[in-house]
Amino acid sequence: MKLPDFRKMRSAMIDSQLRPSGIVEPNLVAAIKYVPREMYVPADLSSLAYLDEALEVVPGRSLPAPLTGCLMMSALEVMPKERALIVGGTTGYSASILARLCAHVTLVEDDATLVRRASSAISKTGVSNVSVVEGALAEGYAEGAPYDVLLIDGQIEGVPEALIAQVREGGRIAAVLAERGAAPSVSVGRVAGGHVGWTRLLEASAPLLKGFERPRVFEF
């Protein structure tokens, strides 16, 4: 059986999915081209790694579709000396891309299996400036704060105040944001005075991350 040509598939993903949607910043494109996405999905899904769809990596948790994930990273406009926090980073794919763009990445995962898989994939692909931490997603990793950018690698209905507090004033947050009355969208926010001002970029969907649900309001 002929093995998939992952390098060719990666280039096709960039040219057919990412560039037409505005992901053209040279350093980001180079990082995406370098990181082997097939190494960050279960082996039986490796042939699907570059399709424009989310892939379930453990029950109830998915690696976002390439376009969704890369749009979030593009929106952050990460700079070389900055430090990034990723929550819900599943197998470490986004962390490995951002690691080529900034000084250091801290990845927080609450699933022990994903912590092991992310640590393994990151090590095997030669990434040395990512720390993988096991903990509650909504709590982030205060020990490493403040961060310049925060990537919430999934869908949210809001950001807990404790997590916003870990991002420096003027720092950026990216996520798939599901606001009341609007379709979920890849969105980027800027932190000012403990609040986040959001800009919606493109409609997208991703599984809702635990701990990022909107408080329920009961009507009588």
JSON list of C-alpha atoms in Angstrom, two decimals:
[
{"chain": "A", "resi": 1, "resn": "MET", "atom": "CA", "xyz": [0.00, 0.00, 0.00]},
{"chain": "A", "resi": 2, "resn": "LYS", "atom": "CA", "xyz": [1.31, 3.43, -0.97]},
{"chain": "A", "resi": 3, "resn": "LEU", "atom": "CA", "xyz": [1.91, 5.68, 2.03]},
{"chain": "A", "resi": 4, "resn": "PRO", "atom": "CA", "xyz": [0.30, 9.14, 2.02]},
{"chain": "A", "resi": 5, "resn": "ASP", "atom": "CA", "xyz": [2.54, 11.99, 0.87]},
{"chain": "A", "resi": 6, "resn": "PHE", "atom": "CA", "xyz": [2.05, 14.16, 3.95]},
{"chain": "A", "resi": 7, "resn": "ARG", "atom": "CA", "xyz": [4.37, 16.90, 2.72]},
{"chain": "A", "resi": 8, "resn": "LYS", "atom": "CA", "xyz": [2.27, 17.27, -0.43]},
{"chain": "A", "resi": 9, "resn": "MET", "atom": "CA", "xyz": [-0.95, 17.16, 1.61]},
{"chain": "A", "resi": 10, "resn": "ARG", "atom": "CA", "xyz": [0.39, 19.88, 3.90]},
{"chain": "A", "resi": 11, "resn": "SER", "atom": "CA", "xyz": [1.20, 22.14, 0.96]},
{"chain": "A", "resi": 12, "resn": "ALA", "atom": "CA", "xyz": [-2.24, 21.52, -0.54]},
{"chain": "A", "resi": 13, "resn": "MET", "atom": "CA", "xyz": [-3.89, 22.46, 2.77]},
{"chain": "A", "resi": 14, "resn": "ILE", "atom": "CA", "xyz": [-1.98, 25.74, 2.85]},
{"chain": "A", "resi": 15, "resn": "ASP", "atom": "CA", "xyz": [-2.74, 26.61, -0.78]},
{"chain": "A", "resi": 16, "resn": "SER", "atom": "CA", "xyz": [-6.39, 25.51, -0.92]},
{"chain": "A", "resi": 17, "resn": "GLN", "atom": "CA", "xyz": [-7.66, 26.18, 2.62]},
{"chain": "A", "resi": 18, "resn": "LEU", "atom": "CA", "xyz": [-5.46, 28.74, 4.34]},
{"chain": "A", "resi": 19, "resn": "ARG", "atom": "CA", "xyz": [-4.17, 31.23, 1.76]},
{"chain": "A", "resi": 20, "resn": "PRO", "atom": "CA", "xyz": [-7.62, 31.86, 0.20]},
{"chain": "A", "resi": 21, "resn": "SER", "atom": "CA", "xyz": [-8.88, 32.74, 3.69]},
{"chain": "A", "resi": 22, "resn": "GLY", "atom": "CA", "xyz": [-6.16, 35.32, 4.28]},
{"chain": "A", "resi": 23, "resn": "ILE", "atom": "CA", "xyz": [-3.55, 33.29, 6.14]},
{"chain": "A", "resi": 24, "resn": "VAL", "atom": "CA", "xyz": [-0.52, 34.61, 4.28]},
{"chain": "A", "resi": 25, "resn": "GLU", "atom": "CA", "xyz": [1.87, 36.01, 6.91]},
{"chain": "A", "resi": 26, "resn": "PRO", "atom": "CA", "xyz": [5.20, 34.46, 5.86]},
{"chain": "A", "resi": 27, "resn": "ASN", "atom": "CA", "xyz": [6.46, 33.35, 9.29]},
{"chain": "A", "resi": 28, "resn": "LEU", "atom": "CA", "xyz": [3.14, 31.75, 10.20]},
{"chain": "A", "resi": 29, "resn": "VAL", "atom": "CA", "xyz": [2.88, 29.97, 6.85]},
{"chain": "A", "resi": 30, "resn": "ALA", "atom": "CA", "xyz": [6.45, 28.71, 7.24]},
{"chain": "A", "resi": 31, "resn": "ALA", "atom": "CA", "xyz": [5.64, 27.37, 10.72]},
{"chain": "A", "resi": 32, "resn": "ILE", "atom": "CA", "xyz": [2.51, 25.61, 9.46]},
{"chain": "A", "resi": 33, "resn": "LYS", "atom": "CA", "xyz": [4.49, 24.12, 6.59]},
{"chain": "A", "resi": 34, "resn": "TYR", "atom": "CA", "xyz": [7.15, 22.87, 9.02]},
{"chain": "A", "resi": 35, "resn": "VAL", "atom": "CA", "xyz": [4.92, 21.23, 11.66]},
{"chain": "A", "resi": 36, "resn": "PRO", "atom": "CA", "xyz": [3.69, 17.74, 10.63]},
{"chain": "A", "resi": 37, "resn": "ARG", "atom": "CA", "xyz": [0.01, 17.77, 11.60]},
{"chain": "A", "resi": 38, "resn": "GLU", "atom": "CA", "xyz": [-0.18, 14.00, 11.00]},
{"chain": "A", "resi": 39, "resn": "MET", "atom": "CA", "xyz": [2.07, 13.53, 14.05]},
{"chain": "A", "resi": 40, "resn": "TYR", "atom": "CA", "xyz": [-0.53, 15.23, 16.27]},
{"chain": "A", "resi": 41, "resn": "VAL", "atom": "CA", "xyz": [-3.50, 12.98, 15.51]},
{"chain": "A", "resi": 42, "resn": "PRO", "atom": "CA", "xyz": [-4.10, 9.30, 16.31]},
{"chain": "A", "resi": 43, "resn": "ALA", "atom": "CA", "xyz": [-2.29, 7.04, 13.84]},
{"chain": "A", "resi": 44, "resn": "ASP", "atom": "CA", "xyz": [-5.55, 5.71, 12.40]},
{"chain": "A", "resi": 45, "resn": "LEU", "atom": "CA", "xyz": [-6.57, 9.29, 11.51]},
{"chain": "A", "resi": 46, "resn": "SER", "atom": "CA", "xyz": [-3.27, 10.42, 10.02]},
{"chain": "A", "resi": 47, "resn": "SER", "atom": "CA", "xyz": [-4.58, 10.21, 6.44]},
{"chain": "A", "resi": 48, "resn": "LEU", "atom": "CA", "xyz": [-7.33, 12.67, 7.43]},
{"chain": "A", "resi": 49, "resn": "ALA", "atom": "CA", "xyz": [-5.04, 15.14, 9.16]},
{"chain": "A", "resi": 50, "resn": "TYR", "atom": "CA", "xyz": [-5.16, 17.77, 6.42]},
{"chain": "A", "resi": 51, "resn": "LEU", "atom": "CA", "xyz": [-8.88, 17.69, 5.66]},
{"chain": "A", "resi": 52, "resn": "ASP", "atom": "CA", "xyz": [-10.81, 20.82, 6.60]},
{"chain": "A", "resi": 53, "resn": "GLU", "atom": "CA", "xyz": [-12.56, 19.22, 9.54]},
{"chain": "A", "resi": 54, "resn": "ALA", "atom": "CA", "xyz": [-12.08, 18.77, 13.27]},
{"chain": "A", "resi": 55, "resn": "LEU", "atom": "CA", "xyz": [-10.74, 15.38, 14.36]},
{"chain": "A", "resi": 56, "resn": "GLU", "atom": "CA", "xyz": [-11.70, 13.72, 17.63]},
{"chain": "A", "resi": 57, "resn": "VAL", "atom": "CA", "xyz": [-8.46, 12.81, 19.40]},
{"chain": "A", "resi": 58, "resn": "VAL", "atom": "CA", "xyz": [-10.00, 11.44, 22.61]},
{"chain": "A", "resi": 59, "resn": "PRO", "atom": "CA", "xyz": [-13.70, 10.99, 23.41]},
{"chain": "A", "resi": 60, "resn": "GLY", "atom": "CA", "xyz": [-15.30, 14.40, 23.62]},
{"chain": "A", "resi": 61, "resn": "ARG", "atom": "CA", "xyz": [-12.21, 16.38, 22.61]},
{"chain": "A", "resi": 62, "resn": "SER", "atom": "CA", "xyz": [-11.21, 17.40, 19.10]},
{"chain": "A", "resi": 63, "resn": "LEU", "atom": "CA", "xyz": [-8.31, 19.02, 17.31]},
{"chain": "A", "resi": 64, "resn": "PRO", "atom": "CA", "xyz": [-9.86, 22.03, 15.51]},
{"chain": "A", "resi": 65, "resn": "ALA", "atom": "CA", "xyz": [-10.07, 22.01, 11.72]},
{"chain": "A", "resi": 66, "resn": "PRO", "atom": "CA", "xyz": [-6.91, 23.44, 10.13]},
{"chain": "A", "resi": 67, "resn": "LEU", "atom": "CA", "xyz": [-8.59, 26.64, 8.94]},
{"chain": "A", "resi": 68, "resn": "THR", "atom": "CA", "xyz": [-10.24, 27.30, 12.30]},
{"chain": "A", "resi": 69, "resn": "GLY", "atom": "CA", "xyz": [-7.08, 26.71, 14.30]},
{"chain": "A", "resi": 70, "resn": "CYS", "atom": "CA", "xyz": [-4.80, 28.62, 11.96]},
{"chain": "A", "resi": 71, "resn": "LEU", "atom": "CA", "xyz": [-7.16, 31.60, 11.76]},
{"chain": "A", "resi": 72, "resn": "MET", "atom": "CA", "xyz": [-7.02, 31.88, 15.54]},
{"chain": "A", "resi": 73, "resn": "MET", "atom": "CA", "xyz": [-3.23, 31.80, 15.48]},
{"chain": "A", "resi": 74, "resn": "SER", "atom": "CA", "xyz": [-3.11, 34.32, 12.64]},
{"chain": "A", "resi": 75, "resn": "ALA", "atom": "CA", "xyz": [-5.39, 36.70, 14.54]},
{"chain": "A", "resi": 76, "resn": "LEU", "atom": "CA", "xyz": [-3.04, 36.73, 17.54]},
{"chain": "A", "resi": 77, "resn": "GLU", "atom": "CA", "xyz": [-0.21, 38.27, 15.47]},
{"chain": "A", "resi": 78, "resn": "VAL", "atom": "CA", "xyz": [2.39, 36.72, 17.77]},
{"chain": "A", "resi": 79, "resn": "MET", "atom": "CA", "xyz": [5.79, 38.42, 18.01]},
{"chain": "A", "resi": 80, "resn": "PRO", "atom": "CA", "xyz": [9.18, 36.73, 18.57]},
{"chain": "A", "resi": 81, "resn": "LYS", "atom": "CA", "xyz": [9.77, 37.90, 22.15]},
{"chain": "A", "resi": 82, "resn": "GLU", "atom": "CA", "xyz": [6.24, 37.18, 23.38]},
{"chain": "A", "resi": 83, "resn": "ARG", "atom": "CA", "xyz": [5.00, 34.42, 25.65]},
{"chain": "A", "resi": 84, "resn": "ALA", "atom": "CA", "xyz": [1.85, 32.47, 24.85]},
{"chain": "A", "resi": 85, "resn": "LEU", "atom": "CA", "xyz": [-0.65, 30.47, 26.89]},
{"chain": "A", "resi": 86, "resn": "ILE", "atom": "CA", "xyz": [-2.78, 27.83, 25.18]},
{"chain": "A", "resi": 87, "resn": "VAL", "atom": "CA", "xyz": [-5.68, 26.21, 27.00]},
{"chain": "A", "resi": 88, "resn": "GLY", "atom": "CA", "xyz": [-7.37, 23.17, 25.52]},
{"chain": "A", "resi": 89, "resn": "GLY", "atom": "CA", "xyz": [-4.41, 22.55, 23.24]},
{"chain": "A", "resi": 90, "resn": "THR", "atom": "CA", "xyz": [-5.24, 18.80, 22.88]},
{"chain": "A", "resi": 91, "resn": "THR", "atom": "CA", "xyz": [-2.26, 17.09, 21.22]},
{"chain": "A", "resi": 92, "resn": "GLY", "atom": "CA", "xyz": [0.01, 20.13, 20.97]},
{"chain": "A", "resi": 93, "resn": "TYR", "atom": "CA", "xyz": [-0.36, 21.01, 17.27]},
{"chain": "A", "resi": 94, "resn": "SER", "atom": "CA", "xyz": [-1.13, 24.70, 17.81]},
{"chain": "A", "resi": 95, "resn": "ALA", "atom": "CA", "xyz": [1.54, 24.93, 20.51]},
{"chain": "A", "resi": 96, "resn": "SER", "atom": "CA", "xyz": [4.18, 23.58, 18.14]},
{"chain": "A", "resi": 97, "resn": "ILE", "atom": "CA", "xyz": [3.27, 26.17, 15.51]},
{"chain": "A", "resi": 98, "resn": "LEU", "atom": "CA", "xyz": [3.21, 29.10, 17.93]},
{"chain": "A", "resi": 99, "resn": "ALA", "atom": "CA", "xyz": [6.50, 27.90, 19.42]},
{"chain": "A", "resi": 100, "resn": "ARG", "atom": "CA", "xyz": [8.19, 28.75, 16.12]},
{"chain": "A", "resi": 101, "resn": "LEU", "atom": "CA", "xyz": [6.82, 32.29, 16.31]},
{"chain": "A", "resi": 102, "resn": "CYS", "atom": "CA", "xyz": [7.36, 33.33, 19.93]},
{"chain": "A", "resi": 103, "resn": "ALA", "atom": "CA", "xyz": [9.71, 32.90, 22.89]},
{"chain": "A", "resi": 104, "resn": "HIS", "atom": "CA", "xyz": [7.78, 30.32, 24.91]},
{"chain": "A", "resi": 105, "resn": "VAL", "atom": "CA", "xyz": [4.43, 28.52, 24.95]},
{"chain": "A", "resi": 106, "resn": "THR", "atom": "CA", "xyz": [2.64, 27.06, 27.96]},
{"chain": "A", "resi": 107, "resn": "LEU", "atom": "CA", "xyz": [-0.02, 24.49, 27.07]},
{"chain": "A", "resi": 108, "resn": "VAL", "atom": "CA", "xyz": [-2.66, 23.58, 29.66]},
{"chain": "A", "resi": 109, "resn": "GLU", "atom": "CA", "xyz": [-4.72, 20.40, 29.31]},
{"chain": "A", "resi": 110, "resn": "ASP", "atom": "CA", "xyz": [-7.10, 18.77, 31.78]},
{"chain": "A", "resi": 111, "resn": "ASP", "atom": "CA", "xyz": [-7.02, 15.33, 30.14]},
{"chain": "A", "resi": 112, "resn": "ALA", "atom": "CA", "xyz": [-4.12, 13.13, 31.26]},
{"chain": "A", "resi": 113, "resn": "THR", "atom": "CA", "xyz": [-4.10, 11.20, 27.98]},
{"chain": "A", "resi": 114, "resn": "LEU", "atom": "CA", "xyz": [-3.82, 14.42, 25.99]},
{"chain": "A", "resi": 115, "resn": "VAL", "atom": "CA", "xyz": [-1.05, 15.66, 28.27]},
{"chain": "A", "resi": 116, "resn": "ARG", "atom": "CA", "xyz": [0.95, 12.52, 27.48]},
{"chain": "A", "resi": 117, "resn": "ARG", "atom": "CA", "xyz": [0.21, 12.68, 23.75]},
{"chain": "A", "resi": 118, "resn": "ALA", "atom": "CA", "xyz": [1.05, 16.37, 23.50]},
{"chain": "A", "resi": 119, "resn": "SER", "atom": "CA", "xyz": [4.31, 15.90, 25.40]},
{"chain": "A", "resi": 120, "resn": "SER", "atom": "CA", "xyz": [5.26, 12.98, 23.16]},
{"chain": "A", "resi": 121, "resn": "ALA", "atom": "CA", "xyz": [4.39, 14.67, 19.86]},
{"chain": "A", "resi": 122, "resn": "ILE", "atom": "CA", "xyz": [6.13, 17.90, 20.82]},
{"chain": "A", "resi": 123, "resn": "SER", "atom": "CA", "xyz": [9.27, 16.00, 21.81]},
{"chain": "A", "resi": 124, "resn": "LYS", "atom": "CA", "xyz": [9.27, 13.84, 18.66]},
{"chain": "A", "resi": 125, "resn": "THR", "atom": "CA", "xyz": [9.01, 16.88, 16.41]},
{"chain": "A", "resi": 126, "resn": "GLY", "atom": "CA", "xyz": [11.93, 18.62, 18.09]},
{"chain": "A", "resi": 127, "resn": "VAL", "atom": "CA", "xyz": [10.10, 21.50, 19.79]},
{"chain": "A", "resi": 128, "resn": "SER", "atom": "CA", "xyz": [11.96, 22.69, 22.89]},
{"chain": "A", "resi": 129, "resn": "ASN", "atom": "CA", "xyz": [10.17, 25.87, 24.02]},
{"chain": "A", "resi": 130, "resn": "VAL", "atom": "CA", "xyz": [6.78, 24.42, 25.02]},
{"chain": "A", "resi": 131, "resn": "SER", "atom": "CA", "xyz": [5.79, 23.48, 28.58]},
{"chain": "A", "resi": 132, "resn": "VAL", "atom": "CA", "xyz": [2.84, 21.08, 28.92]},
{"chain": "A", "resi": 133, "resn": "VAL", "atom": "CA", "xyz": [0.88, 21.41, 32.17]},
{"chain": "A", "resi": 134, "resn": "GLU", "atom": "CA", "xyz": [-2.02, 19.31, 33.45]},
{"chain": "A", "resi": 135, "resn": "GLY", "atom": "CA", "xyz": [-4.78, 21.39, 35.03]},
{"chain": "A", "resi": 136, "resn": "ALA", "atom": "CA", "xyz": [-8.27, 22.81, 34.72]},
{"chain": "A", "resi": 137, "resn": "LEU", "atom": "CA", "xyz": [-8.64, 24.66, 31.42]},
{"chain": "A", "resi": 138, "resn": "ALA", "atom": "CA", "xyz": [-10.59, 27.58, 32.85]},
{"chain": "A", "resi": 139, "resn": "GLU", "atom": "CA", "xyz": [-7.89, 28.19, 35.47]},
{"chain": "A", "resi": 140, "resn": "GLY", "atom": "CA", "xyz": [-5.03, 28.52, 33.01]},
{"chain": "A", "resi": 141, "resn": "TYR", "atom": "CA", "xyz": [-1.56, 28.58, 34.56]},
{"chain": "A", "resi": 142, "resn": "ALA", "atom": "CA", "xyz": [-1.16, 31.59, 36.83]},
{"chain": "A", "resi": 143, "resn": "GLU", "atom": "CA", "xyz": [2.39, 30.64, 37.80]},
{"chain": "A", "resi": 144, "resn": "GLY", "atom": "CA", "xyz": [3.59, 31.66, 34.34]},
{"chain": "A", "resi": 145, "resn": "ALA", "atom": "CA", "xyz": [1.57, 34.87, 34.03]},
{"chain": "A", "resi": 146, "resn": "PRO", "atom": "CA", "xyz": [1.42, 37.44, 32.63]},
{"chain": "A", "resi": 147, "resn": "TYR", "atom": "CA", "xyz": [1.17, 36.20, 29.05]},
{"chain": "A", "resi": 148, "resn": "ASP", "atom": "CA", "xyz": [1.18, 38.32, 25.92]},
{"chain": "A", "resi": 149, "resn": "VAL", "atom": "CA", "xyz": [-1.30, 36.14, 24.07]},
{"chain": "A", "resi": 150, "resn": "LEU", "atom": "CA", "xyz": [-3.88, 33.52, 25.00]},
{"chain": "A", "resi": 151, "resn": "LEU", "atom": "CA", "xyz": [-5.20, 30.92, 22.58]},
{"chain": "A", "resi": 152, "resn": "ILE", "atom": "CA", "xyz": [-8.32, 29.10, 23.76]},
{"chain": "A", "resi": 153, "resn": "ASP", "atom": "CA", "xyz": [-8.22, 26.22, 21.30]},
{"chain": "A", "resi": 154, "resn": "GLY", "atom": "CA", "xyz": [-11.94, 25.54, 20.97]},
{"chain": "A", "resi": 155, "resn": "GLN", "atom": "CA", "xyz": [-15.38, 27.11, 21.32]},
{"chain": "A", "resi": 156, "resn": "ILE", "atom": "CA", "xyz": [-16.30, 29.26, 24.29]},
{"chain": "A", "resi": 157, "resn": "GLU", "atom": "CA", "xyz": [-19.25, 31.29, 25.49]},
{"chain": "A", "resi": 158, "resn": "GLY", "atom": "CA", "xyz": [-17.11, 33.53, 27.68]},
{"chain": "A", "resi": 159, "resn": "VAL", "atom": "CA", "xyz": [-13.72, 33.82, 29.37]},
{"chain": "A", "resi": 160, "resn": "PRO", "atom": "CA", "xyz": [-13.42, 33.43, 33.16]},
{"chain": "A", "resi": 161, "resn": "GLU", "atom": "CA", "xyz": [-12.06, 36.52, 34.92]},
{"chain": "A", "resi": 162, "resn": "ALA", "atom": "CA", "xyz": [-9.26, 34.47, 36.47]},
{"chain": "A", "resi": 163, "resn": "LEU", "atom": "CA", "xyz": [-8.01, 33.62, 32.99]},
{"chain": "A", "resi": 164, "resn": "ILE", "atom": "CA", "xyz": [-8.31, 37.17, 31.65]},
{"chain": "A", "resi": 165, "resn": "ALA", "atom": "CA", "xyz": [-6.19, 38.27, 34.60]},
{"chain": "A", "resi": 166, "resn": "GLN", "atom": "CA", "xyz": [-3.32, 36.12, 33.31]},
{"chain": "A", "resi": 167, "resn": "VAL", "atom": "CA", "xyz": [-3.07, 38.17, 30.10]},
{"chain": "A", "resi": 168, "resn": "ARG", "atom": "CA", "xyz": [-1.18, 41.45, 30.23]},
{"chain": "A", "resi": 169, "resn": "GLU", "atom": "CA", "xyz": [-2.90, 44.77, 29.59]},
{"chain": "A", "resi": 170, "resn": "GLY", "atom": "CA", "xyz": [-3.22, 45.12, 25.82]},
{"chain": "A", "resi": 171, "resn": "GLY", "atom": "CA", "xyz": [-2.63, 41.39, 25.30]},
{"chain": "A", "resi": 172, "resn": "ARG", "atom": "CA", "xyz": [-4.65, 39.37, 22.81]},
{"chain": "A", "resi": 173, "resn": "ILE", "atom": "CA", "xyz": [-7.02, 36.42, 23.15]},
{"chain": "A", "resi": 174, "resn": "ALA", "atom": "CA", "xyz": [-8.27, 34.21, 20.31]},
{"chain": "A", "resi": 175, "resn": "ALA", "atom": "CA", "xyz": [-11.04, 31.61, 20.40]},
{"chain": "A", "resi": 176, "resn": "VAL", "atom": "CA", "xyz": [-14.19, 30.44, 18.64]},
{"chain": "A", "resi": 177, "resn": "LEU", "atom": "CA", "xyz": [-16.66, 32.70, 20.42]},
{"chain": "A", "resi": 178, "resn": "ALA", "atom": "CA", "xyz": [-20.35, 31.81, 20.67]},
{"chain": "A", "resi": 179, "resn": "GLU", "atom": "CA", "xyz": [-22.19, 34.94, 21.77]},
{"chain": "A", "resi": 180, "resn": "ARG", "atom": "CA", "xyz": [-25.92, 35.13, 22.40]},
{"chain": "A", "resi": 181, "resn": "GLY", "atom": "CA", "xyz": [-27.84, 35.70, 19.18]},
{"chain": "A", "resi": 182, "resn": "ALA", "atom": "CA", "xyz": [-24.85, 35.18, 16.90]},
{"chain": "A", "resi": 183, "resn": "ALA", "atom": "CA", "xyz": [-23.28, 32.23, 15.13]},
{"chain": "A", "resi": 184, "resn": "PRO", "atom": "CA", "xyz": [-20.01, 30.97, 16.62]},
{"chain": "A", "resi": 185, "resn": "SER", "atom": "CA", "xyz": [-17.07, 32.78, 15.02]},
{"chain": "A", "resi": 186, "resn": "VAL", "atom": "CA", "xyz": [-13.30, 32.81, 15.15]},
{"chain": "A", "resi": 187, "resn": "SER", "atom": "CA", "xyz": [-12.75, 35.96, 17.19]},
{"chain": "A", "resi": 188, "resn": "VAL", "atom": "CA", "xyz": [-9.85, 37.95, 18.56]},
{"chain": "A", "resi": 189, "resn": "GLY", "atom": "CA", "xyz": [-10.04, 40.09, 21.68]},
{"chain": "A", "resi": 190, "resn": "ARG", "atom": "CA", "xyz": [-7.83, 42.68, 23.30]},
{"chain": "A", "resi": 191, "resn": "VAL", "atom": "CA", "xyz": [-7.58, 42.97, 27.08]},
{"chain": "A", "resi": 192, "resn": "ALA", "atom": "CA", "xyz": [-8.20, 46.41, 28.58]},
{"chain": "A", "resi": 193, "resn": "GLY", "atom": "CA", "xyz": [-8.98, 47.11, 32.21]},
{"chain": "A", "resi": 194, "resn": "GLY", "atom": "CA", "xyz": [-9.79, 43.50, 32.97]},
{"chain": "A", "resi": 195, "resn": "HIS", "atom": "CA", "xyz": [-12.28, 43.24, 30.11]},
{"chain": "A", "resi": 196, "resn": "VAL", "atom": "CA", "xyz": [-12.05, 41.86, 26.58]},
{"chain": "A", "resi": 197, "resn": "GLY", "atom": "CA", "xyz": [-13.16, 43.74, 23.49]},
{"chain": "A", "resi": 198, "resn": "TRP", "atom": "CA", "xyz": [-13.91, 41.21, 20.76]},
{"chain": "A", "resi": 199, "resn": "THR", "atom": "CA", "xyz": [-13.71, 41.38, 16.96]},
{"chain": "A", "resi": 200, "resn": "ARG", "atom": "CA", "xyz": [-15.49, 38.64, 15.01]},
{"chain": "A", "resi": 201, "resn": "LEU", "atom": "CA", "xyz": [-13.55, 37.33, 12.01]},
{"chain": "A", "resi": 202, "resn": "LEU", "atom": "CA", "xyz": [-15.18, 34.29, 10.43]},
{"chain": "A", "resi": 203, "resn": "GLU", "atom": "CA", "xyz": [-18.05, 31.96, 11.28]},
{"chain": "A", "resi": 204, "resn": "ALA", "atom": "CA", "xyz": [-16.73, 28.62, 12.50]},
{"chain": "A", "resi": 205, "resn": "SER", "atom": "CA", "xyz": [-17.64, 25.84, 14.87]},
{"chain": "A", "resi": 206, "resn": "ALA", "atom": "CA", "xyz": [-15.74, 23.78, 17.42]},
{"chain": "A", "resi": 207, "resn": "PRO", "atom": "CA", "xyz": [-16.72, 21.69, 20.44]},
{"chain": "A", "resi": 208, "resn": "LEU", "atom": "CA", "xyz": [-17.56, 23.79, 23.52]},
{"chain": "A", "resi": 209, "resn": "LEU", "atom": "CA", "xyz": [-14.74, 23.59, 26.07]},
{"chain": "A", "resi": 210, "resn": "LYS", "atom": "CA", "xyz": [-15.55, 22.64, 29.65]},
{"chain": "A", "resi": 211, "resn": "GLY", "atom": "CA", "xyz": [-15.45, 25.60, 31.99]},
{"chain": "A", "resi": 212, "resn": "PHE", "atom": "CA", "xyz": [-16.21, 28.19, 29.32]},
{"chain": "A", "resi": 213, "resn": "GLU", "atom": "CA", "xyz": [-20.00, 27.92, 29.35]},
{"chain": "A", "resi": 214, "resn": "ARG", "atom": "CA", "xyz": [-22.12, 31.03, 29.78]},
{"chain": "A", "resi": 215, "resn": "PRO", "atom": "CA", "xyz": [-23.88, 31.21, 33.17]},
{"chain": "A", "resi": 216, "resn": "ARG", "atom": "CA", "xyz": [-27.45, 30.02, 32.72]},
{"chain": "A", "resi": 217, "resn": "VAL", "atom": "CA", "xyz": [-30.22, 32.52, 33.42]},
{"chain": "A", "resi": 218, "resn": "PHE", "atom": "CA", "xyz": [-33.56, 31.09, 34.51]},
{"chain": "A", "resi": 219, "resn": "GLU", "atom": "CA", "xyz": [-36.64, 32.93, 33.31]},
{"chain": "A", "resi": 220, "resn": "PHE", "atom": "CA", "xyz": [-39.98, 32.68, 35.09]}
]
